[in-house]
Short mmCIF file of C-alpha atoms in Angstrom, two decimals:
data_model
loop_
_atom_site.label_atom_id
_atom_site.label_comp_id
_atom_site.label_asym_id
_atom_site.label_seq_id
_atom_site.Cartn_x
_atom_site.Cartn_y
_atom_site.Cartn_z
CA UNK A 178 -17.29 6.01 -13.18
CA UNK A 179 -19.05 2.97 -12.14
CA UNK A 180 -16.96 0.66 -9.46
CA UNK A 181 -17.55 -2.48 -11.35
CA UNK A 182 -14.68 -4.07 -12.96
CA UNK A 183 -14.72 -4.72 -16.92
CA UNK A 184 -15.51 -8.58 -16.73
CA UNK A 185 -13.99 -9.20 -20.31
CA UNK A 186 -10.76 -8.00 -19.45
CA UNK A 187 -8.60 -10.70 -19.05
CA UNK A 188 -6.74 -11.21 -15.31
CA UNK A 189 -2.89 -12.06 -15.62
CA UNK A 190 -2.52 -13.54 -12.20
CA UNK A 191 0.81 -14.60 -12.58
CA UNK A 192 2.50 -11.75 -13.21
CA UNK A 193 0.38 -9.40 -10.90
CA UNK A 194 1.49 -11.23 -8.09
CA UNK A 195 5.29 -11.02 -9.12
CA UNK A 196 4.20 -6.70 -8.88
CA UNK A 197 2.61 -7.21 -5.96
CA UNK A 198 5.26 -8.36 -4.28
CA UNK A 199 7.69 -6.16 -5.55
CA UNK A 200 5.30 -3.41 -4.95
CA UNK A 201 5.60 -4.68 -1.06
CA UNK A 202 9.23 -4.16 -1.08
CA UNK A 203 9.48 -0.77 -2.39
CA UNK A 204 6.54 0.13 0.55
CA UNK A 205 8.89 -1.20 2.97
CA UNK A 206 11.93 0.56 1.67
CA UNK A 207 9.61 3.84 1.88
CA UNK A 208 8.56 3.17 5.21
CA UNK A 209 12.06 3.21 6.40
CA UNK A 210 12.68 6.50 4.44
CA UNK A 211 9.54 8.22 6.00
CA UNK A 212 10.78 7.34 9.06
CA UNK A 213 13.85 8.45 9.12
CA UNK A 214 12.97 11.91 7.84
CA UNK A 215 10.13 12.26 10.70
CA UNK A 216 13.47 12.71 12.65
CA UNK A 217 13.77 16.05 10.93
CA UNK A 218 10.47 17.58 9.25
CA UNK A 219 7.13 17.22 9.85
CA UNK A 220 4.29 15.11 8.34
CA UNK A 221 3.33 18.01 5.92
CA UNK A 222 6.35 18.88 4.29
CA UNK A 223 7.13 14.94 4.54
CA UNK A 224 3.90 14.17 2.40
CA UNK A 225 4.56 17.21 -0.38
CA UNK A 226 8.06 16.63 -1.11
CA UNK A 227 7.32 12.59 -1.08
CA UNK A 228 4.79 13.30 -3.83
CA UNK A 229 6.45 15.97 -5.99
CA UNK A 230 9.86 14.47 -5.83
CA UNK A 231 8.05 11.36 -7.38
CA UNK A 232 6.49 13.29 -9.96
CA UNK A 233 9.76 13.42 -12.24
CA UNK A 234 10.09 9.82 -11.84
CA UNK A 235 6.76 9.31 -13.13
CA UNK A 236 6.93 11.54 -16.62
CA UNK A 237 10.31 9.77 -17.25
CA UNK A 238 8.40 6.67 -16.61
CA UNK A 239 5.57 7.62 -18.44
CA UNK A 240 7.58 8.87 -21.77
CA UNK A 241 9.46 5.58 -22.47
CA UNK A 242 6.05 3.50 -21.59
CA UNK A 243 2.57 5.50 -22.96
CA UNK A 244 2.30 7.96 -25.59
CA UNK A 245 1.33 11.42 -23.79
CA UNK A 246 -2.52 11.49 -24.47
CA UNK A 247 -2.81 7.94 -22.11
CA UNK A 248 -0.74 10.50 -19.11
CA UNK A 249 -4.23 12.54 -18.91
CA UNK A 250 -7.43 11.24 -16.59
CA UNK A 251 -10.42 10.13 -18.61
CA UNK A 252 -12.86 9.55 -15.86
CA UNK A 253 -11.15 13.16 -13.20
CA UNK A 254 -14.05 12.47 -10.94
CA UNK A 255 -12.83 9.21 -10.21
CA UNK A 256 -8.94 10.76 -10.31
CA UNK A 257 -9.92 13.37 -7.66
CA UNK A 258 -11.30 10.81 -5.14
CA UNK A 259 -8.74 8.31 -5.31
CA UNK A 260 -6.08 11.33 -4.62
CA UNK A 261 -7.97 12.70 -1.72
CA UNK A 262 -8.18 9.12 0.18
CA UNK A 263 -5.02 8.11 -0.78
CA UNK A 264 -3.99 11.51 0.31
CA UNK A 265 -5.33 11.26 3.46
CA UNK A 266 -3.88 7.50 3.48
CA UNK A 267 -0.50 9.04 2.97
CA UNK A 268 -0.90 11.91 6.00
CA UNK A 269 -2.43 9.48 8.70
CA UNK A 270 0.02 6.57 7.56
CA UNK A 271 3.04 8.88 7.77
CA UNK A 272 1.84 10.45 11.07
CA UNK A 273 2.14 7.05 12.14
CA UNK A 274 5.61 6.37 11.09
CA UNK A 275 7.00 8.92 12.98
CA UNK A 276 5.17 7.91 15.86
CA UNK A 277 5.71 4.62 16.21
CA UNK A 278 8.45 2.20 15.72
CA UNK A 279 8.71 0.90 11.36
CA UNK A 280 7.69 -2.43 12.63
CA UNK A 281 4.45 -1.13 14.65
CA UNK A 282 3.39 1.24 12.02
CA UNK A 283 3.69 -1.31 9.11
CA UNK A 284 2.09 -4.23 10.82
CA UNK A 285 -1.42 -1.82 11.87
CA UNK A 286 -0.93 -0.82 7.93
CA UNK A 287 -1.44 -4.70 6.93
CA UNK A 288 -5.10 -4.58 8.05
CA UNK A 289 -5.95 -3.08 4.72
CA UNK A 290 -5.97 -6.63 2.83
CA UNK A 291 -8.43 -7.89 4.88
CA UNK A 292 -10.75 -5.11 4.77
CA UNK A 293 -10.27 -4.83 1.24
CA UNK A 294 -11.79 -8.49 0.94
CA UNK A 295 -15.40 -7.65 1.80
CA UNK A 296 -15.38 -4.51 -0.34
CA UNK A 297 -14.57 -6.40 -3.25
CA UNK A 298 -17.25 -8.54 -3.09
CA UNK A 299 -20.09 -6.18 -2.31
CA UNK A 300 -18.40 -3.16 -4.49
CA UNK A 301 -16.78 -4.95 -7.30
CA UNK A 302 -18.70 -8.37 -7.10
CA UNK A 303 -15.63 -10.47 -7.24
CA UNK A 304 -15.97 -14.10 -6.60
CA UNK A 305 -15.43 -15.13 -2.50
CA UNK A 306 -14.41 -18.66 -2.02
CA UNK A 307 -12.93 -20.21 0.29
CA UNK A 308 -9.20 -20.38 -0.60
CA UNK A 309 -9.70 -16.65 -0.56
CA UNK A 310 -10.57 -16.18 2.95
CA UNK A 311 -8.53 -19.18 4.28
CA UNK A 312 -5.38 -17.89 2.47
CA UNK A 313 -6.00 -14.21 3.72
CA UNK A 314 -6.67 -15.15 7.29
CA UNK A 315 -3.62 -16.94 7.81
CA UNK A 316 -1.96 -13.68 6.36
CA UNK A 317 -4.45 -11.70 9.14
CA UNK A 318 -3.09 -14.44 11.78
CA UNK A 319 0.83 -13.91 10.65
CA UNK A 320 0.68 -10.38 11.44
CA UNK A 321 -0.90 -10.72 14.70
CA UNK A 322 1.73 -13.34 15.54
CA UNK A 323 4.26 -10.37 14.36
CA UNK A 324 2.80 -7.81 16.42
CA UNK A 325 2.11 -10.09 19.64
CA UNK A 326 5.38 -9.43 21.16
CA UNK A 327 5.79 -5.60 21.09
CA UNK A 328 2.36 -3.89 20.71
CA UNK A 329 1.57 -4.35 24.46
CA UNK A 330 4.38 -1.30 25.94
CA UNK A 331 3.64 0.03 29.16
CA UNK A 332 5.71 3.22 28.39
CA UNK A 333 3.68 4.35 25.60
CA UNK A 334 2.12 7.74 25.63
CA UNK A 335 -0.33 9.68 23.94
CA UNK A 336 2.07 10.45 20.90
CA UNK A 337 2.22 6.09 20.21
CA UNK A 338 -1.08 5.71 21.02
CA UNK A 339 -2.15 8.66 18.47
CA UNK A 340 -0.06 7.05 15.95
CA UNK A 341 -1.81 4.00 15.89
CA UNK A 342 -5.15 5.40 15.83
CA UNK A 343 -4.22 6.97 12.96
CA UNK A 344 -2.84 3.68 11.23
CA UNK A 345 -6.20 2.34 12.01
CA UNK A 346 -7.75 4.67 10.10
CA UNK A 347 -5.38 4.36 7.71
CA UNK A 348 -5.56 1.11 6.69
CA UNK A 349 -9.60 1.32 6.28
CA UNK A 350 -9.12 4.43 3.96
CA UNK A 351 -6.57 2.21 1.84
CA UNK A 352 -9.20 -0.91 1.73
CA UNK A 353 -11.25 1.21 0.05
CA UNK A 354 -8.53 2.94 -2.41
CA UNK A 355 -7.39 -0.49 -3.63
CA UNK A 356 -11.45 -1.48 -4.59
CA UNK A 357 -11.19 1.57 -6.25
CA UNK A 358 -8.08 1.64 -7.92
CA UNK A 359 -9.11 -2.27 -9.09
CA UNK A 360 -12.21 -0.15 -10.61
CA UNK A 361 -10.35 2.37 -12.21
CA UNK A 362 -8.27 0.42 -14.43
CA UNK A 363 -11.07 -0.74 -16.45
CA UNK A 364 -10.98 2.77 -17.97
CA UNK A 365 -7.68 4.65 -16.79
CA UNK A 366 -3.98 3.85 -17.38
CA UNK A 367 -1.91 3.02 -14.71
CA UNK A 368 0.47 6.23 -15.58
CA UNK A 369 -2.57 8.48 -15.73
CA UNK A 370 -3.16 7.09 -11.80
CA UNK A 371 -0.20 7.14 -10.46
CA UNK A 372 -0.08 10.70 -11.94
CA UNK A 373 -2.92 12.60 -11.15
CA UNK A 374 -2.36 10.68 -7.27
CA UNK A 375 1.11 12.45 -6.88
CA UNK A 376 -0.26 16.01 -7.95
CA UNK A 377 -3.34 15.59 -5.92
CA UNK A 378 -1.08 14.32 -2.62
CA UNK A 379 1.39 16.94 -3.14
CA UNK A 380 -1.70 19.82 -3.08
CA UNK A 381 -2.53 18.15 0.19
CA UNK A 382 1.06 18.42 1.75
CA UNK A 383 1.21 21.54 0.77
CA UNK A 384 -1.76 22.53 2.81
CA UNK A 385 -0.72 20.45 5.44
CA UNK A 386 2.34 22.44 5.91
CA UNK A 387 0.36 25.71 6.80
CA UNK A 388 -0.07 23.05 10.01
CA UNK A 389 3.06 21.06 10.44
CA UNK A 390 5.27 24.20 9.41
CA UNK A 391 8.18 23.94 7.08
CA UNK A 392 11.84 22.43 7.88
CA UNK A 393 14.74 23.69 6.24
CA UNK A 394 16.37 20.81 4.06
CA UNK A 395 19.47 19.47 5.06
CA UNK A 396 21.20 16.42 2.97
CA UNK A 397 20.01 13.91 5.46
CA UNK A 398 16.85 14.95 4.96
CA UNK A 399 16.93 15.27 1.10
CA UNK A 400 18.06 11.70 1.53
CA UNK A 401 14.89 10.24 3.19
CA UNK A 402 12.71 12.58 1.09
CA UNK A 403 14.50 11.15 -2.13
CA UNK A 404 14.58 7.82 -1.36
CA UNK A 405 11.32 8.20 -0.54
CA UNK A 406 10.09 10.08 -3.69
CA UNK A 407 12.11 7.33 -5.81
CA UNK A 408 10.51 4.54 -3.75
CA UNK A 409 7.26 5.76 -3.79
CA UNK A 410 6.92 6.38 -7.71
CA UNK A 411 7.98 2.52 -7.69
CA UNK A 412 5.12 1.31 -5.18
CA UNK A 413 2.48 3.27 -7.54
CA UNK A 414 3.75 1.81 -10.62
CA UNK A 415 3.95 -1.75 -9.45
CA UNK A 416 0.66 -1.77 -7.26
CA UNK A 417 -1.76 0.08 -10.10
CA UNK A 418 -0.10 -2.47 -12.65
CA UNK A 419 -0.72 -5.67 -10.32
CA UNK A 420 -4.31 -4.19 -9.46
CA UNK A 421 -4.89 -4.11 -13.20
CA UNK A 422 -4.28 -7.68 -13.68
CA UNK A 423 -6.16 -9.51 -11.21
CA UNK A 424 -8.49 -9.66 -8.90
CA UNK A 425 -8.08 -7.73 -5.21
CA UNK A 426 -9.04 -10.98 -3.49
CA UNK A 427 -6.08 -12.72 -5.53
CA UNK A 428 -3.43 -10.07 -4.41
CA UNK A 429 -5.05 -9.33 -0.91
CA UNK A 430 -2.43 -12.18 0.29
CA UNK A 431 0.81 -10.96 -0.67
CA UNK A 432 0.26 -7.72 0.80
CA UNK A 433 1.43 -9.59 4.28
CA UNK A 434 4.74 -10.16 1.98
CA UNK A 435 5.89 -6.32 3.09
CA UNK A 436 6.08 -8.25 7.00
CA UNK A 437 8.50 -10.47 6.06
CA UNK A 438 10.68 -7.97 3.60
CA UNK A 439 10.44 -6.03 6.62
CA UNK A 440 12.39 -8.22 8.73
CA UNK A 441 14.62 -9.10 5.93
CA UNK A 442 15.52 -5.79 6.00
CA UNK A 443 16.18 -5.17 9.94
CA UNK A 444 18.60 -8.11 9.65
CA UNK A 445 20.11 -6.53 7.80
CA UNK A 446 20.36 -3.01 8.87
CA UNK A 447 20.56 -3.63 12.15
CA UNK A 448 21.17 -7.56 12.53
CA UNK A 449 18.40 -7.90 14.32
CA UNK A 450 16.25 -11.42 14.33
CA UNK A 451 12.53 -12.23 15.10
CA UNK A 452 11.40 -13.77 17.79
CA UNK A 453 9.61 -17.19 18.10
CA UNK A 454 6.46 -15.34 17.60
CA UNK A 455 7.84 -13.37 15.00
CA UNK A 456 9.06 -16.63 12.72
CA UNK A 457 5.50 -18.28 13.28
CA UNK A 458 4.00 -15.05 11.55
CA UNK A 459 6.94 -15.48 8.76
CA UNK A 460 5.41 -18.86 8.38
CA UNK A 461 1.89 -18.00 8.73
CA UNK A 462 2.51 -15.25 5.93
CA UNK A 463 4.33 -17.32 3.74
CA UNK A 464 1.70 -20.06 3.52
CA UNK A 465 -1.45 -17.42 2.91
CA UNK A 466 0.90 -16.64 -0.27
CA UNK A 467 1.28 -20.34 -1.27
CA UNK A 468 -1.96 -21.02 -1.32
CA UNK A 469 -3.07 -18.29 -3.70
CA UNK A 470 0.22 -19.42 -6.08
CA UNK A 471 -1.41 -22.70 -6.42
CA UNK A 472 -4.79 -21.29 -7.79
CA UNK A 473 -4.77 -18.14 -8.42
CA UNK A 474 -8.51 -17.60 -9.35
CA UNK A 475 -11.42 -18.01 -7.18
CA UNK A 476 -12.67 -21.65 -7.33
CA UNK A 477 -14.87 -23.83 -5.94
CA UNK A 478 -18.32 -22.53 -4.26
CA UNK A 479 -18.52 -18.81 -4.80
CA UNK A 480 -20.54 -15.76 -2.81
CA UNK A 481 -21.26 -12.86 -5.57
CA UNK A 482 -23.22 -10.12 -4.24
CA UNK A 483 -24.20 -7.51 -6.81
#
């Protein structure tokens, strides 16, 4: 399949940004579970019973939403490289949970948006203008406000710094994932996605676990795994749908909106505030997402590279 978006479909802006943002939540509330259950199994069996548990989910889903011929892949080329790298996504992103603190992980997991940006508009030849990049800079800047205030520890080791090398990594595997999920949709449903990604992540924990070796489960830990199987059908969903309706460069923003649900959700957890630093990235964020809601669509002077 070609990575060039149908240009007759029509973009819904509105309500992809409402999924977006929802989508953000439900990452957050799966960060914490795959965090919590790093405690007590490795990454493998972490990433395999993430997926599978979310497969159920999915086919109840999928049976009160798509008749069962739209559940199959039309273009399995494209199905089997958007599992692998989001596979791969999942391993190196969870690897990085359990290294590093939620906060940490999350924040090195938000450089996706911006790297997304350019490969839009040399992949997909979406519009650049400069609302665009304004809007997801100051998202770019919130994070690094965020992050300012606990990324420089002088008691980390190799096992923190591993886990954000991986995040790194992560987050450029994921740029390219959401291009190519943006692609997909022009031909594939978003159950047929969401799908064929859980089957193809949970091969890849499976394998993984030959590696990481195999925990017994305990309730705590079918707990996290749950939540996180529940939560992560719920990401899929929301972010294929919203990537369906508009643009990457329109949705890049309110990726940043995880940050903020983030602290929302240490509060209260754990009743624990940001910093100064913290509330000027809160700020930062919230703008970049303002700014899109007031336009949603590229305008003004455009870059289109083909």
């Amino acid at each position: 399949m070609s990575e060039t978006a149908d240009p007759a479909r029509p973009d819904r802006p509105t309500s992809a940004i409402v999924l977006r943002l929802f989508a953000a939540l439900f990452a957050t509330g799966l960060a914490i579970c795959v965090h919590g259950a790093a405690a007590h199994a490795g990454t493998g069996q972490i990433v395999m019973m993430r997926a599978a548990l979310s497969i159920p989910i999915l086919l109840v889903w999928a049976s009160f939403t798509a008749p069962p011929r739209d559940w199959l892949p039309r273009a399995p080329r494209s199905h089997l490289m958007r599992g692998l790298a989001g596979g791969s996504t999942m391993v190196l992103n969870f690897y990085a949970l359990g290294q590093l603190p939620v906060a940490h992980a999350q924040t090195i997991s938000y450089l996706a948006p911006v790297l997304s940006v350019p490969m839009a508009v040399i992949l997909l030849g979406e519009r650049l203008s400069v609302r665009a990049v304004f809007s997801v800079a100051l998202g770019f800047a919130g994070m690094l406000a965020m992050l300012y205030t606990s990324v420089a520890r002088p008691d980390w080791g190799w096992s923190e710094i591993s886990g954000m090398l991986a995040g790194l990594v992560s987050a450029g595997i994921m740029a390219w994932v959401r291009v190519h999920i943006r692609a997909m949709t022009a031909t594939e449903t978003v159950i047929s996605i969401a799908l064929s990604f859980a089957v193809v992540a949970a091969c890849m924990g499976a394998l993984a676990v030959a590696f990481t070796g195999w925990t017994p489960m305990t309730p705590p830990l079918w707990a996290w795994l749950g939540g996180a199987g529940a939560l992560g059908a719920a990401t899929h969903i929301t972010a294929t749908e919203a990537s369906a309706r508009a643009a990457v460069l329109v949705l890049a923003p309110f990726d940043y909106a995880g940050l903020v649900f983030a602290v929302i959700l240490d509060f209260a957890l754990f009743a624990h505030l940001p910093g100064p630093w913290g509330a000027i990235g809160i700020l930062l964020i919230a703008t970049a997402g303002l700014i899109t809601v007031t336009r949603p669509r590229p305008e003004g002077a455009f870059l289109r590279l083909k």
